[in-house]
Short mmCIF file of N, CA and C in Angstrom, two decimals:
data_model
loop_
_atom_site.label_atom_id
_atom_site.label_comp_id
_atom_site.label_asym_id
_atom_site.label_seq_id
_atom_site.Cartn_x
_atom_site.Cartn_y
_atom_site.Cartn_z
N UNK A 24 -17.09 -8.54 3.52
CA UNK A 24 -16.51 -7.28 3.90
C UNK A 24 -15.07 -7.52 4.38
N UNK A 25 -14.35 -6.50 4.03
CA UNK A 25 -12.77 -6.80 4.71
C UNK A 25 -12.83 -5.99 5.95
N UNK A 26 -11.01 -5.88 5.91
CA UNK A 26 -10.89 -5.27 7.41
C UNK A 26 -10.07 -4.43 6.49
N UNK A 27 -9.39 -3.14 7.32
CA UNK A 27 -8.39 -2.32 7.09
C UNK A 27 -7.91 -1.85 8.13
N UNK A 28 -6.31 -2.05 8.34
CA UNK A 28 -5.82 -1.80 9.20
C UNK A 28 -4.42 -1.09 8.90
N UNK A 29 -4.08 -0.02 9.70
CA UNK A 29 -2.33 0.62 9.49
C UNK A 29 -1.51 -0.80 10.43
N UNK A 30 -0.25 -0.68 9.48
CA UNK A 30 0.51 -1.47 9.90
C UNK A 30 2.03 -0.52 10.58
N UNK A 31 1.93 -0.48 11.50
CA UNK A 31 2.73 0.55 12.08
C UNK A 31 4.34 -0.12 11.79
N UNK A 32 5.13 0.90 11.44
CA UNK A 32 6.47 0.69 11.59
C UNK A 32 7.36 1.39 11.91
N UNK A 33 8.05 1.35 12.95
CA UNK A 33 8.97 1.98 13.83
C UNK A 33 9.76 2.97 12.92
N UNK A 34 10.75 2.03 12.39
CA UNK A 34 11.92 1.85 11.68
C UNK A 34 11.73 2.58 10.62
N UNK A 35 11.20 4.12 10.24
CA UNK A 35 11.74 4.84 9.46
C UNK A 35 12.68 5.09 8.54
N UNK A 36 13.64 4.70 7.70
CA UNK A 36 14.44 4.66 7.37
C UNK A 36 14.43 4.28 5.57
N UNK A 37 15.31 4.73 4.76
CA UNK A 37 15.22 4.22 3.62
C UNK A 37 15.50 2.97 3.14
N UNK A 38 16.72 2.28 4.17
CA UNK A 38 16.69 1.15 4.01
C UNK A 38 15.20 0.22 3.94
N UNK A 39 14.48 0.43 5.80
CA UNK A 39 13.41 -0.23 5.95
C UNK A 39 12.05 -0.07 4.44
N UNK A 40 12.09 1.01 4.13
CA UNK A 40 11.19 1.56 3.00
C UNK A 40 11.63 0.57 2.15
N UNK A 41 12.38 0.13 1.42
CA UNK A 41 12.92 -1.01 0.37
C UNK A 41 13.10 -1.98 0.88
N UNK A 42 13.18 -2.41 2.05
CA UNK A 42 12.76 -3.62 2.66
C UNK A 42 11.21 -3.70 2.46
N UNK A 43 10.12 -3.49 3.29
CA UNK A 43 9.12 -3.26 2.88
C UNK A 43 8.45 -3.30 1.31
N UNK A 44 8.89 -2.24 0.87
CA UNK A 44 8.26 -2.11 -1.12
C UNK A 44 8.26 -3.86 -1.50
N UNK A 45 9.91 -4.29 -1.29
CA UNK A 45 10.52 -5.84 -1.66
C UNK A 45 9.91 -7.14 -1.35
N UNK A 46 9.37 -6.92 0.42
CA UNK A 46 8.85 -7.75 0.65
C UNK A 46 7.50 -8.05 0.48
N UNK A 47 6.70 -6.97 0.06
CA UNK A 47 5.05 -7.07 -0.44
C UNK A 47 5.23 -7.48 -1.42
N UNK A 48 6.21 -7.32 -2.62
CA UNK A 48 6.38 -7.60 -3.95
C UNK A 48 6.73 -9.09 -4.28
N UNK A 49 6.73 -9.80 -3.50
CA UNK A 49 8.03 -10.95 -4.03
C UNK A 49 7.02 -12.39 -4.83
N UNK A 50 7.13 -12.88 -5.51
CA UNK A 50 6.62 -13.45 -5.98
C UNK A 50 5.51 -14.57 -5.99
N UNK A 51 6.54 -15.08 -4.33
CA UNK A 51 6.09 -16.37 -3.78
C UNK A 51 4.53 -16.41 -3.16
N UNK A 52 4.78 -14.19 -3.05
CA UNK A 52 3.37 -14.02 -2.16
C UNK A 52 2.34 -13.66 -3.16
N UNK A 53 2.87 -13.16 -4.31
CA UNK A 53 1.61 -12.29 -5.12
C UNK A 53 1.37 -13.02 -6.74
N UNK A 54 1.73 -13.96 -7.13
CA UNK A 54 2.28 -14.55 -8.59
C UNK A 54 0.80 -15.47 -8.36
N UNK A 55 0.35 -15.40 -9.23
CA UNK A 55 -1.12 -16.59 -9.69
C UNK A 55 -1.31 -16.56 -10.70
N UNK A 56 -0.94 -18.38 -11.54
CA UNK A 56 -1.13 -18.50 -12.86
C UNK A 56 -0.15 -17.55 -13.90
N UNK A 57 1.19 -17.38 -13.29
CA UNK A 57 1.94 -16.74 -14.27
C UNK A 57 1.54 -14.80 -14.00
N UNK A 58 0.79 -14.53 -13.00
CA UNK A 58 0.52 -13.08 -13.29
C UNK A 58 0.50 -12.57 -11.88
N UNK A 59 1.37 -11.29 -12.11
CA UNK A 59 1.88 -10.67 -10.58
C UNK A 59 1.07 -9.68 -10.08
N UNK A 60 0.38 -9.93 -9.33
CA UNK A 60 -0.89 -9.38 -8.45
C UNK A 60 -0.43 -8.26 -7.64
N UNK A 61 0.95 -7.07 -8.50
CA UNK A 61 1.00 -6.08 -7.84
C UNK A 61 1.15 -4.71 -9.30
N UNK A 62 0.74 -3.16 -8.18
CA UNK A 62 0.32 -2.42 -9.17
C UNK A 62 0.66 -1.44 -8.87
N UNK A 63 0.98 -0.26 -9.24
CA UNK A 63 1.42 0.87 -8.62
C UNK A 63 0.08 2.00 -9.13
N UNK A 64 0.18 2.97 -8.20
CA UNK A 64 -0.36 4.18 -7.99
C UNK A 64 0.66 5.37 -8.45
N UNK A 65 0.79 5.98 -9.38
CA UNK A 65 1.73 6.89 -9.45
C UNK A 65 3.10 7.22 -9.80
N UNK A 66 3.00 5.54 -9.95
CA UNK A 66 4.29 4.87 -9.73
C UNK A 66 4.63 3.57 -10.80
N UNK A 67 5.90 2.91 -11.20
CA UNK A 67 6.00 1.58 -11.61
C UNK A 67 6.22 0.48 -9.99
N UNK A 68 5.65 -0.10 -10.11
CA UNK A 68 6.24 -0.94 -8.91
C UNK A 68 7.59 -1.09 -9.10
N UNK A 69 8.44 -1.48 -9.91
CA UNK A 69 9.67 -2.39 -10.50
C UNK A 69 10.90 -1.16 -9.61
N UNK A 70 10.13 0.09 -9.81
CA UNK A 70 10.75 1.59 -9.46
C UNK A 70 10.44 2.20 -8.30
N UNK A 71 9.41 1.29 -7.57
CA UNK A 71 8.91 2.33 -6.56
C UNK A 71 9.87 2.73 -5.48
N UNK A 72 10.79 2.24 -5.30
CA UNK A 72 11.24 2.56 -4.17
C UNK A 72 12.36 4.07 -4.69
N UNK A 73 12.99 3.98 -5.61
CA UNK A 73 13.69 5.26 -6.37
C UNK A 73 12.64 6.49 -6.77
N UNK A 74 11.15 6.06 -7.21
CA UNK A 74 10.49 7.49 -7.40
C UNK A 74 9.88 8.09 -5.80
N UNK A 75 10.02 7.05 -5.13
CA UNK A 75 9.36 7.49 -3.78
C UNK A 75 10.41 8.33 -3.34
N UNK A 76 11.65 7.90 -3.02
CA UNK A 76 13.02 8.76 -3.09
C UNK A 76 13.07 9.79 -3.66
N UNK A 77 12.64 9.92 -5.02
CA UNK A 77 12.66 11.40 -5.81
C UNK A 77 12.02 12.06 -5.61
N UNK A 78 10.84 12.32 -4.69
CA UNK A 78 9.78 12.59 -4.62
C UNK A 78 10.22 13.24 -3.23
N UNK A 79 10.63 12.84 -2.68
CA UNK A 79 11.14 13.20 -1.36
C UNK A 79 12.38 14.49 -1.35
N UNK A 80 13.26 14.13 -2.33
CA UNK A 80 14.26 15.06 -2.50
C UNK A 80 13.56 15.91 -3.18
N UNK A 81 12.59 16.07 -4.42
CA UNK A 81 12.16 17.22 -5.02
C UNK A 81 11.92 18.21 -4.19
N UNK A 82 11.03 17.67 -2.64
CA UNK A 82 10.27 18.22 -2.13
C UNK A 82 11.61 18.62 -0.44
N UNK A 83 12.27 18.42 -0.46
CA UNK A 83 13.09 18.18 0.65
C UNK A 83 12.47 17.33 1.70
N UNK A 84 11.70 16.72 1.75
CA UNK A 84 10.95 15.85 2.69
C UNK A 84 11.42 14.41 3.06
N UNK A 85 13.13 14.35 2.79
CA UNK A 85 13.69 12.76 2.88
C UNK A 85 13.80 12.59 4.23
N UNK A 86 13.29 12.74 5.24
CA UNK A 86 13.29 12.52 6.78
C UNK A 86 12.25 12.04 7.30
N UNK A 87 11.96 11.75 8.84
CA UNK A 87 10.93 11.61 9.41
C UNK A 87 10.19 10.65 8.71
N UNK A 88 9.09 10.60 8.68
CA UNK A 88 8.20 9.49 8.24
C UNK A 88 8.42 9.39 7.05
N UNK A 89 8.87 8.02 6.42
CA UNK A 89 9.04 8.24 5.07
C UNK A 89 7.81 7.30 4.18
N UNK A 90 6.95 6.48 5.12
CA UNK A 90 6.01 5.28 4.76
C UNK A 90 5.07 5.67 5.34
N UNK A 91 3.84 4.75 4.69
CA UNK A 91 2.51 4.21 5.54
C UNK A 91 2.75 2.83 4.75
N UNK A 92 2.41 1.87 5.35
CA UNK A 92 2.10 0.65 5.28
C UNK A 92 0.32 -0.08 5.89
N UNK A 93 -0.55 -0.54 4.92
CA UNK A 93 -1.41 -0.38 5.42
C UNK A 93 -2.39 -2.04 4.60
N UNK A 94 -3.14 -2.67 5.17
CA UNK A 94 -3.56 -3.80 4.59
C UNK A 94 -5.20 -4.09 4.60
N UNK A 95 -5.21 -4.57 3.70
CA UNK A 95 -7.23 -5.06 3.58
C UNK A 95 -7.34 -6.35 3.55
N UNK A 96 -7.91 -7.24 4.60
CA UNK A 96 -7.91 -8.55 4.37
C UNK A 96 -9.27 -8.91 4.60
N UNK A 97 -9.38 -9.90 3.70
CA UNK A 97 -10.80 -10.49 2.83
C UNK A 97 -10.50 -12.25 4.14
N UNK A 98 -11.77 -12.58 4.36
CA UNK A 98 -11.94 -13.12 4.93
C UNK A 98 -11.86 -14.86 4.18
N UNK A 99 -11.31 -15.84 4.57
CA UNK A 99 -11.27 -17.11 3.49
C UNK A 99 -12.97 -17.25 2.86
N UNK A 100 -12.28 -18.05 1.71
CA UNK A 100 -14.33 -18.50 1.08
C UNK A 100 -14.94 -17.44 1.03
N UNK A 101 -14.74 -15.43 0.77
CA UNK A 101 -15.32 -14.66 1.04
C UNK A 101 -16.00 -14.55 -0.47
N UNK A 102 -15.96 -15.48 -1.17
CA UNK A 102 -16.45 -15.93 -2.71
C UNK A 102 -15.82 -14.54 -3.42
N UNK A 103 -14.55 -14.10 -3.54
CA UNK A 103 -14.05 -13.20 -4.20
C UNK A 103 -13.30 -14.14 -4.87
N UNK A 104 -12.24 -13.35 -6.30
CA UNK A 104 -10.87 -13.99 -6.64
C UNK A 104 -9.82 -13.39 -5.99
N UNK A 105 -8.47 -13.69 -6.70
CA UNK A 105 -7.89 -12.91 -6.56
C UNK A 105 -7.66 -11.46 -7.04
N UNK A 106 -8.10 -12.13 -8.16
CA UNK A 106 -7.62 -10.51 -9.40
C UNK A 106 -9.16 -9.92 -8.69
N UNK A 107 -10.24 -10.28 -8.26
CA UNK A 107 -10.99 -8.95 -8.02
C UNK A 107 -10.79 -8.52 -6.46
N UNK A 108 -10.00 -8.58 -5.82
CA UNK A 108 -9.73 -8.42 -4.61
C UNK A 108 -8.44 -7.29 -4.52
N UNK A 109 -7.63 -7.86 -6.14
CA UNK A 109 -6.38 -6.69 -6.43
C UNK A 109 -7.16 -5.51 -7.21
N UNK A 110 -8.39 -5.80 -7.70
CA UNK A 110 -8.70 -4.35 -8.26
C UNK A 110 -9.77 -3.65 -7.27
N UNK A 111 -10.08 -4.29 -6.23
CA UNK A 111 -10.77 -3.92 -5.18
C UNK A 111 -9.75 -2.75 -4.33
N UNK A 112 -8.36 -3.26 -4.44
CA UNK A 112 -7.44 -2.55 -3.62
C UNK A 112 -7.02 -1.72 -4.59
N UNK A 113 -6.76 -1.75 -5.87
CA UNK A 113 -6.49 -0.59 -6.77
C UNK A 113 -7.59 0.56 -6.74
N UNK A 114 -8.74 0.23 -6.26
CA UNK A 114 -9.79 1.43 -6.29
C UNK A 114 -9.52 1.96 -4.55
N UNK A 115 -9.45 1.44 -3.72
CA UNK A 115 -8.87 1.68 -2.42
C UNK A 115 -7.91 2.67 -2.67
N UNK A 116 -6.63 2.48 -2.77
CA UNK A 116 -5.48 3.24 -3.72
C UNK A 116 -6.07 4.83 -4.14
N UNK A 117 -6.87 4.78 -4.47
CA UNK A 117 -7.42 5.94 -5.45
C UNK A 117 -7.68 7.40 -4.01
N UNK A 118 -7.98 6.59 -3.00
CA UNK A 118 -8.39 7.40 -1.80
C UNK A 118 -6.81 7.99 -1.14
N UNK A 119 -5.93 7.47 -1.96
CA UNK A 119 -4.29 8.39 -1.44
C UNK A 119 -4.17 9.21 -2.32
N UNK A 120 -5.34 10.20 -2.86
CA UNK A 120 -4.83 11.05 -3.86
C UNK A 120 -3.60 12.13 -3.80
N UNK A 121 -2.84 11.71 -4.80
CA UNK A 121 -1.83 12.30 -5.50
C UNK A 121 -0.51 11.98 -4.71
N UNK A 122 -0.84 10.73 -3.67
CA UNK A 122 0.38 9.72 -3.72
C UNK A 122 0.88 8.72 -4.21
N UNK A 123 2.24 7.85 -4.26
CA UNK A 123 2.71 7.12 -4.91
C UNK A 123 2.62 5.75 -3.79
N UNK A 124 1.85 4.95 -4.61
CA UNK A 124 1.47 3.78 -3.80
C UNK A 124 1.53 2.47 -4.55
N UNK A 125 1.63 1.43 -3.86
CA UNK A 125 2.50 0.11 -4.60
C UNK A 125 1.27 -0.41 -3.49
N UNK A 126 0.24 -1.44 -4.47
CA UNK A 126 -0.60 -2.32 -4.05
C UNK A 126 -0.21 -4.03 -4.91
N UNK A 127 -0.23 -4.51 -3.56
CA UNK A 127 0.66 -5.76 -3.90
C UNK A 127 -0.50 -6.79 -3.07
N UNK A 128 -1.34 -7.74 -3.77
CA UNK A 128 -2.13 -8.61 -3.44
C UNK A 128 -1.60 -10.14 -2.95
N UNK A 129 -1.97 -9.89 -1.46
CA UNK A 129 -0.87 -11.21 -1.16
C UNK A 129 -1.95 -12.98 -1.13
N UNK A 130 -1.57 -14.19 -2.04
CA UNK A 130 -2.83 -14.96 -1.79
C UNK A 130 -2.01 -16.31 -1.25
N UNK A 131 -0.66 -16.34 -0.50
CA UNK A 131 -0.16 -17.15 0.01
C UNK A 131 -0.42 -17.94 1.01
N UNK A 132 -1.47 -17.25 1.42
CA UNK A 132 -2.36 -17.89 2.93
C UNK A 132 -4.07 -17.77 2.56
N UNK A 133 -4.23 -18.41 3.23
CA UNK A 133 -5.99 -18.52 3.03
C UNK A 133 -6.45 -17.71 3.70
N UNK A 134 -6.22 -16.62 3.84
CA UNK A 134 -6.93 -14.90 3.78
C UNK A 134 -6.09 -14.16 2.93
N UNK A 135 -7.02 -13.75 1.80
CA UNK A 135 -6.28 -12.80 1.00
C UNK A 135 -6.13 -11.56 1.37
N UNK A 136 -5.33 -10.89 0.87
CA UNK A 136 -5.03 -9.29 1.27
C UNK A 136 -4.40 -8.52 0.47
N UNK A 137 -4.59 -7.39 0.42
CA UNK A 137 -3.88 -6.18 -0.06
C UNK A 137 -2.97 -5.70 0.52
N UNK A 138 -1.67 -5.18 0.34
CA UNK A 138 -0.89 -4.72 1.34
C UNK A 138 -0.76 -3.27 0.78
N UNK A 139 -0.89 -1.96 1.13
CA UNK A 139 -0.32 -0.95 0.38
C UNK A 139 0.49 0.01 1.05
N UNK A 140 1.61 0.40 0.43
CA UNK A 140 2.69 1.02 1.12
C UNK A 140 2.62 2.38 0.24
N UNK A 141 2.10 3.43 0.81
CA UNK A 141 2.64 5.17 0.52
C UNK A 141 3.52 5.74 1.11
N UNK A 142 4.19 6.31 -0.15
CA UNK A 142 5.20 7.18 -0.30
C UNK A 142 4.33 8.68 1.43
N UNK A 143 5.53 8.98 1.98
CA UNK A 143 4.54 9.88 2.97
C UNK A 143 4.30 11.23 2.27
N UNK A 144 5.22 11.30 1.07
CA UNK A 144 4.86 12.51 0.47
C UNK A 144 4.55 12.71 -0.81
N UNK A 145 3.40 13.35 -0.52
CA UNK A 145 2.39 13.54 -1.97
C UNK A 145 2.96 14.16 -3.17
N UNK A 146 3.24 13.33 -4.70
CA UNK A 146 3.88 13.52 -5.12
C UNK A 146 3.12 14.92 -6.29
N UNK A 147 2.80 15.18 -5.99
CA UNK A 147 1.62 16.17 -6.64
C UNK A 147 1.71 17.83 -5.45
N UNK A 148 1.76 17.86 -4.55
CA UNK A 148 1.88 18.74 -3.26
C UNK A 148 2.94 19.22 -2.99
N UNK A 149 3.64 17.95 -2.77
CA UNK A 149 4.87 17.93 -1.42
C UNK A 149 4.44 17.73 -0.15
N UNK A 150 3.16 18.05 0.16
CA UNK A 150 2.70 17.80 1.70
C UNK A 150 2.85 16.62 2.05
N UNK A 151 2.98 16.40 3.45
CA UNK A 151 3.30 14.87 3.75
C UNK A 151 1.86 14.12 4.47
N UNK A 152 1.89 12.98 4.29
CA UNK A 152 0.61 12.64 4.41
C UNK A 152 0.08 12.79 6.05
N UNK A 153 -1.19 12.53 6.16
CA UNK A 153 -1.07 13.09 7.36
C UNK A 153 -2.51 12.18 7.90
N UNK A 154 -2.87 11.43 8.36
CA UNK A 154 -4.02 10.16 8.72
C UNK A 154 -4.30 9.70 9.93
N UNK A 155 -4.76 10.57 10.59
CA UNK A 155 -4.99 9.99 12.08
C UNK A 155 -5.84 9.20 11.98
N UNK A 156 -6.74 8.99 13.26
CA UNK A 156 -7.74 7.71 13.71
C UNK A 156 -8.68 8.18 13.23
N UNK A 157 -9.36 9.41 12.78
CA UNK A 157 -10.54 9.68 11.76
C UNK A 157 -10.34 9.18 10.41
N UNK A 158 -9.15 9.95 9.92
CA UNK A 158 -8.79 9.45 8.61
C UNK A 158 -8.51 7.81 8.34
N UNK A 159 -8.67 7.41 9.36
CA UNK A 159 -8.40 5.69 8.96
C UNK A 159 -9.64 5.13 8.90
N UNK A 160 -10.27 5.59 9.93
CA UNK A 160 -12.23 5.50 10.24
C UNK A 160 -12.84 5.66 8.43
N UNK A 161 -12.79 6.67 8.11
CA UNK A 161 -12.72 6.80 6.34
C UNK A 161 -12.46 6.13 5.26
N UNK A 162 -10.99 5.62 5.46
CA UNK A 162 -10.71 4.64 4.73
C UNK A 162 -11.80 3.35 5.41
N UNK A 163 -11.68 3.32 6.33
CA UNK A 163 -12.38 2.14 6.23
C UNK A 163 -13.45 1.66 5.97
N UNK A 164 -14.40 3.21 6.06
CA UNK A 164 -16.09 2.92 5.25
C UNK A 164 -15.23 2.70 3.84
N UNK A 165 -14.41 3.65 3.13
CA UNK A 165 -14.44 3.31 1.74
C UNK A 165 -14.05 1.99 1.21
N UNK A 166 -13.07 1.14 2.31
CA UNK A 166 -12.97 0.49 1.80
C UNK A 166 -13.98 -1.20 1.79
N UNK A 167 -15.00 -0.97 3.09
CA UNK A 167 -16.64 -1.37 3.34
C UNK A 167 -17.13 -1.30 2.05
N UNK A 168 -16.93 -0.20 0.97
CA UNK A 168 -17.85 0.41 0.22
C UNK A 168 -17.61 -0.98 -1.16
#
């Protein structure tokens, strides 16, 4: 069983948002056997940080919270791989319906993890996401499941 946890971040900002997208993405953390253990929701990863942006201006919503940052970590020897631990988090993903989300499988350390970063606004809506301590309670049976 994993864990799931929000990864809180102060620093709002568009800069920080492409800091973030960049640093889940980078190679050193997600690359196994030639193949990059990240995926987008809604989205291209390669782009995410410009459609998350567009998405924001469509909707006028470029302020205030512009992220969630959020992670699933698999315990060492939890007899998973990698690649089924990244499609474990691609079905995770599925529970941000009709946001733009970049799941980036990190296996640089001996606990693997998912890291996933949403856009705060639903690119399907415009509403901005909205996940208190119930809604995380949720994710976390689903992601139990």
């Amino acid at each position: 069983m994993a864990t799931f946890t929000a990864i809180p971040e102060k620093t709002q900002t568009a800069t920080a948002m492409k800091r973030v997208i960049d640093c889940v993405m980078q190679d050193k953390k997600t690359v196994l056997d030639g193949i990059k253990l990240v995926s987008g929701q809604n989205c291209v990863p390669a782009s995410a940080f410009e459609v998350f942006m567009d998405t924001k201006h469509q909707y006028g919503k470029a302020n205030g919270v512009l992220f969630n940052q959020y992670v699933q970590s698999f315990k060492p020897g939890c007899g998973t791989t990698p690649e089924q631990i990244h499609q474990i988090g691609l079905e995770l993903a599925k529970a941000f319906d009709g946001f733009e989300v970049v799941v980036a499988t990190h296996i640089d350390r001996d606990h693997w993890h998912n890291l996933f970063v949403v856009n705060s606004v639903n690119c399907e809506t415009g509403l901005k996401i909205q996940i208190n301590e119930k809604g995380l309670e949720k994710l976390r049976h689903k992601s139990d499941a």
